[in-house]
Coordinates of C-alpha atoms and ligand atoms in Angstrom, one line a residue:
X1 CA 83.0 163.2 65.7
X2 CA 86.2 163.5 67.8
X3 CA 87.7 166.0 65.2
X4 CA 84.0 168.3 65.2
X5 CA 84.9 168.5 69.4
X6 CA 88.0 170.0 69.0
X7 CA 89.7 171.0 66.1
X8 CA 89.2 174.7 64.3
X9 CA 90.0 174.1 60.7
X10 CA 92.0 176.6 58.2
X11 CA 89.7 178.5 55.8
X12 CA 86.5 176.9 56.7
X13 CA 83.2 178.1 58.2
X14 CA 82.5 175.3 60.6
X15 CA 79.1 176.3 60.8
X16 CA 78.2 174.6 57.7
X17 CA 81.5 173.0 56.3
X18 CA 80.5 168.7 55.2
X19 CA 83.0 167.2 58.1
X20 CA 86.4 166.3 57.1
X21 CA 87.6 163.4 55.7
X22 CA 89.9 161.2 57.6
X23 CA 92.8 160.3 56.1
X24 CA 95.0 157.8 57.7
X25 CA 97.6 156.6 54.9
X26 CA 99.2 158.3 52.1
X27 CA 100.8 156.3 49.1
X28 CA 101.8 157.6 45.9
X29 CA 99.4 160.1 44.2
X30 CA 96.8 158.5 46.8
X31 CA 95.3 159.4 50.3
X32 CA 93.7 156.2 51.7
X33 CA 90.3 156.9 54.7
X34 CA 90.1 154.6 57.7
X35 CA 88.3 152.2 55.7
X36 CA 90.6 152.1 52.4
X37 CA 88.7 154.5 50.3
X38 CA 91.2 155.8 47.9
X39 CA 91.3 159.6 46.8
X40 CA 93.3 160.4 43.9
X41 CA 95.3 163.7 45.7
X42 CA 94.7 166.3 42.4
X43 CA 96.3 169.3 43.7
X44 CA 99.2 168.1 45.9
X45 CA 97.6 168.4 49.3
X46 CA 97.4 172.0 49.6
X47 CA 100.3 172.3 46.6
X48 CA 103.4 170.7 48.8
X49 CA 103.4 167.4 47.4
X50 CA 106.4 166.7 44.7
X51 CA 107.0 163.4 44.5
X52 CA 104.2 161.7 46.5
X53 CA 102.3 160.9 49.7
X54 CA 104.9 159.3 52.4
X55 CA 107.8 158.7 50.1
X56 CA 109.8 156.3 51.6
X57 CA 113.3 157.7 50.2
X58 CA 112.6 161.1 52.3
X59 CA 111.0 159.1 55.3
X60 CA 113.9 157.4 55.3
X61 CA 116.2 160.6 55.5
X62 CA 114.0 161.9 58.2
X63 CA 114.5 159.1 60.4
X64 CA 117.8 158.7 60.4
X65 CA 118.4 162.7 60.7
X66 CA 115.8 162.5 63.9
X67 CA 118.3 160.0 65.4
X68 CA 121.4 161.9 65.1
X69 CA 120.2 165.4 65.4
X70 CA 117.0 166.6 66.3
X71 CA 117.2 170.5 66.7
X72 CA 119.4 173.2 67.5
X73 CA 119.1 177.2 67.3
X74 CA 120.5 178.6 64.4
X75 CA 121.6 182.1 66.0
X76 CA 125.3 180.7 66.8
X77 CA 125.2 177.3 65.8
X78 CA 124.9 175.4 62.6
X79 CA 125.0 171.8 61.5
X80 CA 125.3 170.2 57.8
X81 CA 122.0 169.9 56.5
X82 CA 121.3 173.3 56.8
X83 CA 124.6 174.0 55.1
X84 CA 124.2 171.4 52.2
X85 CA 120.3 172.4 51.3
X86 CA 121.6 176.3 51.3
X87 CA 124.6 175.4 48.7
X88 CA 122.1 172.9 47.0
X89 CA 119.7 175.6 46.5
X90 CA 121.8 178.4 45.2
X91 CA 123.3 175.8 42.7
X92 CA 120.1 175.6 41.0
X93 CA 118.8 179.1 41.1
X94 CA 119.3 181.5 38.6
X95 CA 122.9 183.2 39.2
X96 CA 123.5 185.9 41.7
X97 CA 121.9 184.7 44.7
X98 CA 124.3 184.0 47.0
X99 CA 122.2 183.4 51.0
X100 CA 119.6 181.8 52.1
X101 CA 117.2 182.9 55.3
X102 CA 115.6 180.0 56.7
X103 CA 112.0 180.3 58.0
X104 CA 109.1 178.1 58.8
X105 CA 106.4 178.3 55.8
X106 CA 105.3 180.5 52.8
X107 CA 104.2 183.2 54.9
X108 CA 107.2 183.5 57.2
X109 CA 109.1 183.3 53.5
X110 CA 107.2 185.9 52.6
X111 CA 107.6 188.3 56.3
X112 CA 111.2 188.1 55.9
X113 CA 111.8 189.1 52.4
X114 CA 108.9 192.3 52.7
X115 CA 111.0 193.2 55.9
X116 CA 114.8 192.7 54.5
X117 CA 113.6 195.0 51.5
X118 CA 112.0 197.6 53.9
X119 CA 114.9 197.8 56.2
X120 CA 117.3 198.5 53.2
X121 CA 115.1 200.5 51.4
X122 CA 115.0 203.2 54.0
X123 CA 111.9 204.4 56.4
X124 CA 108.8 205.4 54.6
X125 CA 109.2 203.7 51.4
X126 CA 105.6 201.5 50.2
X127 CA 105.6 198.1 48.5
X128 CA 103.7 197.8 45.2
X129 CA 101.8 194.5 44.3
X130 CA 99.3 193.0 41.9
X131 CA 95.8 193.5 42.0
X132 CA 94.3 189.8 43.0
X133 CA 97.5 188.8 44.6
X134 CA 98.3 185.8 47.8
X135 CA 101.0 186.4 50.1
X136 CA 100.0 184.3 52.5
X137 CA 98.3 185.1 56.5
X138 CA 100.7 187.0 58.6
X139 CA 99.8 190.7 59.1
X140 CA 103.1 191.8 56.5
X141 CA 101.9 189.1 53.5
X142 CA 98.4 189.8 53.8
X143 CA 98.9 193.6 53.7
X144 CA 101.2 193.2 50.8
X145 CA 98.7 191.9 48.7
X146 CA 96.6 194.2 49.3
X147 CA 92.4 194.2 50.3
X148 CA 90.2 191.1 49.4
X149 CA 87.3 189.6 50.9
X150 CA 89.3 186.6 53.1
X151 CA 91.2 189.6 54.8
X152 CA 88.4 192.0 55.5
X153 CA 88.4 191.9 59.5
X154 CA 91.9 193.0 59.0
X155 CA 92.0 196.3 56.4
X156 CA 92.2 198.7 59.3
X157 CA 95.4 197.3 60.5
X158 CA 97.0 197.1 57.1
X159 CA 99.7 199.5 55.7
X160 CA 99.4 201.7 52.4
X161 CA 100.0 200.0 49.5
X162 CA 100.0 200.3 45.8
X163 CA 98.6 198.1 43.2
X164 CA 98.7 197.4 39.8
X165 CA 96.9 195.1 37.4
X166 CA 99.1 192.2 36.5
X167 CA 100.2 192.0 32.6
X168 CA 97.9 189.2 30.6
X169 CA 99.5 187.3 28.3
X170 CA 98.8 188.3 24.4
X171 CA 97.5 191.9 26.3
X172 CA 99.5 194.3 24.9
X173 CA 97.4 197.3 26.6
X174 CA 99.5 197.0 29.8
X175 CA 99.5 200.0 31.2
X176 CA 103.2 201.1 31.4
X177 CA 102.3 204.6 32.0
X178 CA 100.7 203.9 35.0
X179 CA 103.3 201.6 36.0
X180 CA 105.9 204.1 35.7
X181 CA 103.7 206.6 37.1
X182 CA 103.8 204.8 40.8
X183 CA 108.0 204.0 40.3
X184 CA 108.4 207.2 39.9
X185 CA 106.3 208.6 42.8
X186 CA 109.3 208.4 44.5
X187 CA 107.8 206.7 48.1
X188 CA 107.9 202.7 46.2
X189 CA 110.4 200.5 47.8
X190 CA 109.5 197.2 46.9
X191 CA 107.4 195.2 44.4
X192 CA 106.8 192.0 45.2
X193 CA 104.3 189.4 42.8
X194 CA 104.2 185.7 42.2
X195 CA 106.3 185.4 39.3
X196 CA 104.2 184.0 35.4
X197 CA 101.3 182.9 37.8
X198 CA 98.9 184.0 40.3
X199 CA 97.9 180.8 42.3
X200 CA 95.4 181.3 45.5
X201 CA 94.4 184.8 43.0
X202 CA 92.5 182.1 40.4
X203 CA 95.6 180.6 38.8
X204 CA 96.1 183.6 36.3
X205 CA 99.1 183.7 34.3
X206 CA 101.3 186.6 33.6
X207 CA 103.6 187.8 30.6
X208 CA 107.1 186.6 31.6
X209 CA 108.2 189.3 29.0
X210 CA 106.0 192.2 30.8
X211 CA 106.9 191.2 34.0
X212 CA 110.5 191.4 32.9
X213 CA 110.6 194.9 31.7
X214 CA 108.8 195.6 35.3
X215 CA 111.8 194.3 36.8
X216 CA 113.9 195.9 35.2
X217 CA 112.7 199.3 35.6
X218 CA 112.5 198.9 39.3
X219 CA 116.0 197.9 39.1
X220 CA 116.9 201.3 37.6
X221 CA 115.3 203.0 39.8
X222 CA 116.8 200.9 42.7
X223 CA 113.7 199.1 44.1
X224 CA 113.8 196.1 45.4
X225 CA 112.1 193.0 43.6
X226 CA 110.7 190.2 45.4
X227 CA 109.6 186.9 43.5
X228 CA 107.2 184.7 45.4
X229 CA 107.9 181.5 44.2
X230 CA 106.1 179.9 47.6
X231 CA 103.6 177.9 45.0
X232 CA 106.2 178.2 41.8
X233 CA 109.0 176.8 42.9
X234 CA 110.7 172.8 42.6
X235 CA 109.2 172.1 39.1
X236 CA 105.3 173.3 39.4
X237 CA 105.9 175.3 36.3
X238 CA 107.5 173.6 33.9
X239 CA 111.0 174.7 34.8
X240 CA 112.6 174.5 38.0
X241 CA 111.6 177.8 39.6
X242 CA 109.3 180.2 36.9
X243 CA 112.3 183.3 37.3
X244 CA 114.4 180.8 35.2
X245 CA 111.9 182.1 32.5
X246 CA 112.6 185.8 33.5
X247 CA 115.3 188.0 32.1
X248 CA 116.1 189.2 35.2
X249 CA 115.6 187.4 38.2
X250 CA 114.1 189.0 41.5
X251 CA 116.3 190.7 44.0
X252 CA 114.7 188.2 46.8
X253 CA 113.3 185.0 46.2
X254 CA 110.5 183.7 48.7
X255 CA 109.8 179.4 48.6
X256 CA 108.4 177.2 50.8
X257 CA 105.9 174.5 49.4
X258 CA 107.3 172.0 47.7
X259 CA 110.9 172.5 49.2
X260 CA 110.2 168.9 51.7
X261 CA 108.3 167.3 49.0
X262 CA 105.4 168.2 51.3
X263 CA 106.6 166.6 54.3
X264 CA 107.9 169.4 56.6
X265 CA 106.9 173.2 56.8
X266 CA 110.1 175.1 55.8
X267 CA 110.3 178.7 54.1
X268 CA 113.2 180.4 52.2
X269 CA 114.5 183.8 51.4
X270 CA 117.1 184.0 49.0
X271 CA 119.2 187.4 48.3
X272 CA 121.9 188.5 46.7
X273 CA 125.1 189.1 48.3
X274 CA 125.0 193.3 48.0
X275 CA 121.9 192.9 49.9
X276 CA 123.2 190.8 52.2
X277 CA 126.3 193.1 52.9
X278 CA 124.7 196.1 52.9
X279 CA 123.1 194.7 56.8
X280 CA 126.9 194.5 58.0
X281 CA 127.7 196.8 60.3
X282 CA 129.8 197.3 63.4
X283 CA 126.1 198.4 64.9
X284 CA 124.1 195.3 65.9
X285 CA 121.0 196.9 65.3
X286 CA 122.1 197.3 62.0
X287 CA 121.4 193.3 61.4
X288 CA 118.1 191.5 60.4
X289 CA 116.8 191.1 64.0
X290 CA 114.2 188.4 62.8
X291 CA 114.3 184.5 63.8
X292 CA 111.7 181.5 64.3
X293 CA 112.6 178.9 67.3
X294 CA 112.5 176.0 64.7
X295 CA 114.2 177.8 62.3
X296 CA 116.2 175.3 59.4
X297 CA 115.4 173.0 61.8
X298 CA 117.5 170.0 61.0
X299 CA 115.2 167.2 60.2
X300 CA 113.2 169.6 58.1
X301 CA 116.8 170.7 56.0
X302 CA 116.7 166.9 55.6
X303 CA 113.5 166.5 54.2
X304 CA 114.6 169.3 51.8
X305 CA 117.9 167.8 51.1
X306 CA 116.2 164.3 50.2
X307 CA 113.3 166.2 48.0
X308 CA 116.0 167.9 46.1
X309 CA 117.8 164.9 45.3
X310 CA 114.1 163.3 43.8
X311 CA 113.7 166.4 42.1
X312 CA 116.6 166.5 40.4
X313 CA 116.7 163.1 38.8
X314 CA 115.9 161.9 35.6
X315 CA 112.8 160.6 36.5
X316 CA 111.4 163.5 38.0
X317 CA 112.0 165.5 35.1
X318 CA 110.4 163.3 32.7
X319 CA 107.3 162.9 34.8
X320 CA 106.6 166.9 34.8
X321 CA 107.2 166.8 30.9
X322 CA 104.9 163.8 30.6
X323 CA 101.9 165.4 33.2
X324 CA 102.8 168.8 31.2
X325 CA 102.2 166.9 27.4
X326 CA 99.0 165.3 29.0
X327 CA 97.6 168.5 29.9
X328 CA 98.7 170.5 26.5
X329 CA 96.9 167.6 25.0
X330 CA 93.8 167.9 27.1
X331 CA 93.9 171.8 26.4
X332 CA 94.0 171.0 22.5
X333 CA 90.7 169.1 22.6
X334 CA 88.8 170.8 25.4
X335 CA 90.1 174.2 25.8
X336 CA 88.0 176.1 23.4
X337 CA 84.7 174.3 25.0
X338 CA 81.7 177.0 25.3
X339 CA 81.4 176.5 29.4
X340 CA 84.8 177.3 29.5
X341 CA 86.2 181.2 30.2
X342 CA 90.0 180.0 29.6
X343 CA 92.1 176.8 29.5
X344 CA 95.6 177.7 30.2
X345 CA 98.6 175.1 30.9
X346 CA 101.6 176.1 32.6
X347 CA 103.9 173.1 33.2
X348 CA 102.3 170.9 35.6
X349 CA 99.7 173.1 36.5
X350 CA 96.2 172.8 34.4
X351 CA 93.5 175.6 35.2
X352 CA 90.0 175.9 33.7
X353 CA 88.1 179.2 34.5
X354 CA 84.3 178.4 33.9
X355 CA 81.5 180.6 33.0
X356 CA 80.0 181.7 36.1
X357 CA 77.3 179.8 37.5
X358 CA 75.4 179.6 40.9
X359 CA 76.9 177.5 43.7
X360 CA 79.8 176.3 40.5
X361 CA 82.6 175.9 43.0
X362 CA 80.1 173.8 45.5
X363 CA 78.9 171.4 42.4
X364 CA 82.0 170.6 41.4
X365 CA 84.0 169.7 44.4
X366 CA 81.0 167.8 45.1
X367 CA 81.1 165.9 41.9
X368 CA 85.3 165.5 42.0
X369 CA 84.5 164.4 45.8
X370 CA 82.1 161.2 44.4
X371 CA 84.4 160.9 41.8
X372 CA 87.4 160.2 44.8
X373 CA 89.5 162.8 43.1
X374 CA 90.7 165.8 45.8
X375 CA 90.3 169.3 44.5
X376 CA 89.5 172.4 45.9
X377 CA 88.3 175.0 43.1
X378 CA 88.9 178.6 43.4
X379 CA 85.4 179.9 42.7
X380 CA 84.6 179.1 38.8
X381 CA 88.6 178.4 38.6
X382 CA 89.1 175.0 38.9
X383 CA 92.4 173.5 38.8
X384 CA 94.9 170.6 38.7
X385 CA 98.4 170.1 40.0
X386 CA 98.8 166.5 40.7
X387 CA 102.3 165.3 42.8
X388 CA 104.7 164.7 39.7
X389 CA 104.7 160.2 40.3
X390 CA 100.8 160.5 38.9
X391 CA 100.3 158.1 36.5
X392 CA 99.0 158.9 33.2
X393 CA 96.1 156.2 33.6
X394 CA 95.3 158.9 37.1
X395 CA 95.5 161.7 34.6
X396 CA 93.1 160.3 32.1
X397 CA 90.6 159.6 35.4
X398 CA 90.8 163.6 36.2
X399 CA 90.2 164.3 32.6
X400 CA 87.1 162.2 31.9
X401 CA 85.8 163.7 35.2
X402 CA 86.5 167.1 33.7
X403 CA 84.9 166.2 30.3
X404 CA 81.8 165.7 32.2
X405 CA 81.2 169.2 33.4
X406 CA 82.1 170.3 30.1
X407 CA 79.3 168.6 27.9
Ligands
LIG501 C1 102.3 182.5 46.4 C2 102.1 182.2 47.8 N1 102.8 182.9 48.8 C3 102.7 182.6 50.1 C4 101.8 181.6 50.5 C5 101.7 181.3 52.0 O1 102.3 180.1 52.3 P1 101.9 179.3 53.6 O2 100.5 178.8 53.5 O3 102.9 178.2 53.7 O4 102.1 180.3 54.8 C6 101.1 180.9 49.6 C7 100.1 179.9 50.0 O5 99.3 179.4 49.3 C8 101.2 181.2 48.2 O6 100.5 180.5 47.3

């Protein structure tokens, strides 16, 4: 009741949303209500969780980084864990990238990288995007992606754009000639897509091969590629960002997510170094003129720091092979059922399309909800990315939940 008096939610119609759940503990694959009710936490909470609610080995980091140092602005200053996550980073992307532009959150991520690329690319120049893409909610990211029915009060504020139909895997009918048609319009500065998979969009994967030859063209013609890897990167896909499955990586790489393990909002834009240099100039105007107050905010770049070191262990990387086997194996037996429009597995990430049916998406967060598994279905698209410590007993639970709606 408190909550109904005062808070406005994200992407809900209060006018007839069921209230929210309170949630007052986090363990694990787990979020625990007020009176112990456990809810098995199916797609990450919002897609930030790695390696599980309230780890102790990053809330330990965070504490002892609040102690020593709690902020300071990064226009003149510095300080190490800002430093170390930026080298960290770099070392595990593919090679080429060489700085990192802290922001606050996938969109911000997102903001910087459409306006780096427009500033270099010259006044005028448009952005080209996929048809059914997420940027994320500032004016630049939802513009980018173009018109859909969550940004309608918006379209008259929105630049030009072009867009494309993304390239279907096994489709060969990709339709190059329009492609090239647009590049060589001569007014395209950027492209920017979510590289192999379209997440907020309905979790539709892309040929990694198509989308390769894309960049490449753009990269003859000198336009600038961005990769948002905001819900790819740290692992979702199988590898550690889904450009490591390009042939040629993105001029600018976008993250934010998963970078804390879900426990801090912090975005990234990575560039290459002739990007980078091509902003020096004896002209201050010249420079990226574009900051946040908590930007790499120290505790945050601590968080990060700590996640990183999670994600690159042993462990971690067995435990997205073994939730990426469980779902293969899941697809095998279940993928071709006849309520089912597609069954694709991409790493962690398992999506089911279902043939369309009335109120679908309402029945079957309801059902999941009874169930005490948390999901939140795109439409008929209903997905699962589970925080990488899920067990495989917690994996089996989701699946004989899923089993149901298919028989
Ligand atoms: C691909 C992609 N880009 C950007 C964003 C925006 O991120 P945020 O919600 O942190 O602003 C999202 C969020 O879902 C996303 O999936």
């Amino acid at each position: 009741m408190r909550d109904l008096a005062c808070i406005w939610h994200p992407f809900t119609q209060a006018y007839s949303a069921p209230a929210p759940i309170p949630i007052f503990k986090g363990e694990g694959a787990y979020l625990y209500s007020e009176t112990g009710e456990a809810y098995l936490d199916a797609i990450s909470s919002w897609w930030v969780n790695l390696h599980g609610h309230a780890h102790p080995y990053i809330a330990e980091r965070i504490a002892q980084q609040a102690r020593e140092l709690e902020h300071v602005m990064f226009a003149g200053f510095t300080h190490p864990q800002a430093i170390l996550f930026a080298e960290r980073l770099l070392a595990c992307l593919p090679s080429g990238y060489s700085r990192v532009f802290y922001s606050d959150n996938g969109s911000t991520a997102v903001e910087a990288a459409l306006k780096i690329a427009l500033q270099a690319s010259g006044a005028g120049k448009k952005i080209l995007s996929f048809t059914g893409a997420y940027h994320g909610d500032t004016f630049g990211a939802m513009a980018a992606a173009g018109k859909n029915r969550f940004n309608r009060p918006f379209w008259p504020y929105f630049f030009e754009i072009h867009s494309i139909e993304p390239p279907t895997p096994g489709r060969e009918e990709f339709s190059w000639r329009a492609f090239e048609k647009i590049l060589d319009g001569e007014d395209v500065g950027v492209f920017i897509f979510e590289p192999l998979i379209q997440g907020a969009g309905g979790m539709r994967l892309h040929s990694a091969k198509v989308l390769s030859q894309m960049i490449a063209m753009c990269r003859d013609r000198g336009i600038c590629t961005i990769g948002d890897e905001v819900m790819t990167g740290f692992g979702r896909t199988g590898s550690l960002f889904a450009c490591d499955r390009l042939d040629l990586a993105p001029d600018i790489l976008c993250l934010s997510k998963g970078i804390t393990g879900g426990f801090l909002p912090l975005g990234a834009t990575v560039v290459r170094e002739t990007l980078f240099a091509s902003f020096l100039s004896p002209d201050f105007d010249k420079a990226f003129l574009h900051g946040h107050s908590y930007t790499a905010n120290p505790i945050v770049c601590a968080a990060a720091n700590a996640s990183l070191d999670l994600l690159l262990s042993e462990e971690s990387a067995c435990a997205r092979n073994r939730i990426a086997c469980a779902h293969q194996e899941f697809q095998k037996r279940w993928g071709s059922s006849s309520k089912l429009l597609r069954c694709d597995v991409l790493g962690t990430i398992l999506a089911l399309e279902y043939r369309p049916e009335e109120n679908l998406s309402e029945k079957l967060s309801l059902l999941f909800r009874e169930k005490k598994i948390l999901v939140r279905p795109l439409q008929n698209v209903l997905y699962f990315m589970p925080p990488y410590c899920v067990s495989s007993e917690d994996l089996n639970k989701i699946y004989e939940v899923i089993t149901m709606t298919l028989a």
